[in-house]
Amino acid sequence: LLGPNGAGKTTLISVICGLVTPSSGTISVAGHDIIRDYKAARSTIGLVPQELHTDAFEKVIDTVQFSRGLFGKPRDDAFIEKILRDLTLWDKRNSKIMELSGGMKRRVMIAKALAHEPRILFLDEPTAGVDVELRKDMWRLVRRLRETGVTIILTTHYIEEAEEMADRVGVINKGQ
């Protein structure tokens, strides 16, 4: 989803994810109405927001495991380990969030979004303010997720990223 700053990309994602109530119309995700069947719709979605929202005093592994539990998924230490290894976070699993760099915190947000094994993953401006290494790692991860059947919807205002990563590009400007 390509568009300039302030175009409405984050607002659209927030409505689709059920974080903001739409002013009109309906939205269905995987056949579930986002208002009437919120829990079922939301369980199919992973969201990595633009802003980092985590408990600074919580350990990496605890916050990722907690996110999995929020969606009613049983504990799966092997799956959580795989996610953390894929995101090069395994060595930081016992670190508190506040001890991590900005790039590592972004990786934690991705791990949290993947913890419940969503079919659709929203990445809101995933490369904003990240270093080149993390950008490359994220694109590798996105490619792997796509290969496993996860639908990736990302917002960006970089046309180069959209062209490189997307099967399809939607353009939004002034909410249209």
Coordinates of C-alpha atoms in Angstrom, one line a residue:
L1 CA 0.0 0.0 0.0
L2 CA 1.9 3.0 -1.3
G3 CA 1.2 6.6 -0.4
P4 CA 2.7 9.8 1.0
N5 CA 2.8 10.6 4.7
G6 CA -0.7 11.4 5.9
A7 CA -2.5 9.6 3.0
G8 CA -4.5 7.3 5.3
K9 CA -2.4 4.1 5.1
T10 CA -2.2 3.6 8.9
T11 CA -5.8 4.5 9.3
L12 CA -6.9 2.0 6.8
I13 CA -4.9 -0.8 8.4
S14 CA -6.2 0.2 11.8
V15 CA -9.8 -0.1 10.6
I16 CA -9.1 -3.5 8.9
C17 CA -7.4 -4.8 12.1
G18 CA -10.4 -3.6 14.2
L19 CA -8.5 -1.0 16.1
V20 CA -10.6 1.8 14.8
T21 CA -14.3 1.6 14.1
P22 CA -15.2 2.4 10.5
S23 CA -17.5 5.4 10.1
S24 CA -19.5 3.5 7.5
G25 CA -19.6 0.2 5.6
T26 CA -18.3 -3.2 6.6
I27 CA -15.0 -5.0 6.5
S28 CA -14.5 -8.8 6.4
V29 CA -11.3 -10.5 7.0
A30 CA -11.1 -14.2 6.0
G31 CA -14.9 -14.2 5.9
H32 CA -15.3 -12.7 9.3
D33 CA -16.9 -9.3 9.9
I34 CA -14.4 -7.2 11.8
I35 CA -17.1 -5.8 14.1
R36 CA -19.5 -8.7 14.6
D37 CA -16.9 -11.5 14.7
Y38 CA -13.9 -9.5 15.9
K39 CA -12.1 -12.3 17.7
A40 CA -12.2 -14.7 14.7
A41 CA -11.2 -11.9 12.3
R42 CA -8.4 -10.7 14.5
S43 CA -7.0 -14.2 15.1
T44 CA -6.1 -14.4 11.3
I45 CA -4.2 -11.0 11.4
G46 CA -0.8 -10.1 12.6
L47 CA 0.0 -6.5 12.9
V48 CA 3.4 -4.7 13.2
P49 CA 2.5 -1.1 13.9
Q50 CA 4.6 1.9 13.0
E51 CA 5.1 2.8 16.7
L52 CA 6.8 0.4 19.0
H53 CA 4.4 -0.7 21.8
T54 CA 5.9 -3.1 24.3
D55 CA 6.6 -3.3 28.1
A56 CA 10.1 -2.0 28.5
F57 CA 10.7 -4.2 31.5
E58 CA 9.5 -7.4 30.0
K59 CA 11.9 -10.0 28.6
V60 CA 11.8 -10.6 24.8
I61 CA 10.7 -14.3 25.1
D62 CA 8.0 -13.4 27.6
T63 CA 6.4 -10.7 25.5
V64 CA 6.4 -13.0 22.4
Q65 CA 4.9 -15.9 24.3
F66 CA 2.3 -13.6 25.9
S67 CA 1.2 -12.4 22.4
R68 CA 0.7 -16.0 21.3
G69 CA -1.5 -16.6 24.4
L70 CA -3.6 -13.5 23.7
F71 CA -5.1 -15.3 20.7
G72 CA -5.8 -18.5 22.5
K73 CA -2.9 -20.5 21.0
P74 CA -1.4 -23.1 23.2
R75 CA 2.2 -22.7 24.4
D76 CA 4.7 -23.8 21.7
D77 CA 8.2 -23.2 22.8
A78 CA 9.7 -24.7 19.6
F79 CA 7.6 -22.3 17.4
I80 CA 8.6 -19.3 19.5
E81 CA 12.2 -20.3 19.3
K82 CA 12.0 -20.6 15.5
I83 CA 10.5 -17.1 15.2
L84 CA 13.2 -15.7 17.5
R85 CA 16.0 -17.4 15.6
D86 CA 14.6 -16.3 12.2
L87 CA 14.7 -12.7 13.5
T88 CA 18.1 -13.2 15.1
L89 CA 16.6 -12.5 18.5
W90 CA 17.3 -15.9 20.1
D91 CA 20.5 -14.6 21.8
K92 CA 18.5 -11.7 23.2
R93 CA 15.5 -13.8 24.4
N94 CA 16.2 -13.1 28.1
S95 CA 17.0 -9.4 27.6
K96 CA 14.6 -6.8 28.7
I97 CA 13.0 -4.8 25.9
M98 CA 14.6 -1.5 27.2
E99 CA 18.0 -3.0 26.7
L100 CA 17.6 -3.5 23.0
S101 CA 18.4 -1.2 20.1
G102 CA 15.7 0.3 18.0
G103 CA 16.2 -2.3 15.2
M104 CA 16.0 -5.1 17.7
K105 CA 12.8 -3.7 19.2
R106 CA 11.3 -3.6 15.7
R107 CA 12.2 -7.3 15.3
V108 CA 10.4 -8.0 18.6
M109 CA 7.3 -6.4 17.2
I110 CA 7.5 -8.7 14.2
A111 CA 7.9 -11.7 16.4
K112 CA 4.9 -10.7 18.5
A113 CA 2.8 -10.3 15.3
L114 CA 3.9 -13.8 14.1
A115 CA 3.5 -15.6 17.4
H116 CA -0.1 -16.7 16.8
E117 CA 0.6 -17.9 13.3
P118 CA -1.6 -15.4 11.4
R119 CA -2.6 -15.9 7.8
I120 CA -2.4 -12.2 7.0
L121 CA 0.4 -10.0 8.3
F122 CA 0.2 -6.2 8.2
L123 CA 3.5 -4.3 8.3
D124 CA 3.0 -0.6 8.8
E125 CA 6.0 1.3 7.4
P126 CA 8.3 -1.6 8.5
T127 CA 11.5 0.0 7.2
A128 CA 11.0 3.5 8.6
G129 CA 14.1 4.3 10.7
V130 CA 15.8 0.9 10.5
D131 CA 19.3 0.1 9.4
V132 CA 20.3 -1.6 6.1
E133 CA 21.0 -4.9 7.9
L134 CA 17.5 -5.1 9.4
R135 CA 15.9 -4.0 6.2
K136 CA 17.5 -6.9 4.3
D137 CA 16.6 -9.3 7.1
M138 CA 13.0 -8.1 7.1
W139 CA 12.7 -8.6 3.3
R140 CA 14.2 -12.1 3.6
L141 CA 11.6 -12.9 6.3
V142 CA 8.8 -11.4 4.2
R143 CA 9.8 -13.6 1.2
R144 CA 9.9 -16.7 3.4
L145 CA 6.5 -15.9 4.9
R146 CA 5.0 -15.4 1.4
E147 CA 6.4 -18.8 0.4
T148 CA 4.5 -20.4 3.3
G149 CA 1.2 -18.8 2.2
V150 CA 1.1 -15.8 4.6
T151 CA -0.4 -12.8 2.9
I152 CA 1.7 -9.7 3.5
I153 CA 0.3 -6.2 3.3
L154 CA 2.8 -3.5 3.9
T155 CA 2.6 0.3 3.8
T156 CA 5.4 2.4 2.5
H157 CA 6.0 5.7 0.9
Y158 CA 9.1 4.3 -0.9
I159 CA 8.1 3.2 -4.5
E160 CA 11.3 1.2 -4.8
E161 CA 10.3 -1.0 -1.9
A162 CA 6.8 -1.5 -3.3
E163 CA 8.1 -2.4 -6.7
E164 CA 10.7 -4.9 -5.3
M165 CA 8.5 -6.6 -2.8
A166 CA 5.0 -6.6 -4.0
D167 CA 2.9 -8.8 -6.3
R168 CA 0.4 -5.9 -6.4
V169 CA 0.6 -2.3 -5.4
G170 CA -2.3 -0.2 -4.2
V171 CA -2.0 3.5 -4.0
I172 CA -3.7 5.7 -1.4
N173 CA -3.7 9.5 -1.3
K174 CA -5.9 11.7 0.9
G175 CA -7.9 8.6 2.0
Q176 CA -8.7 7.5 -1.6

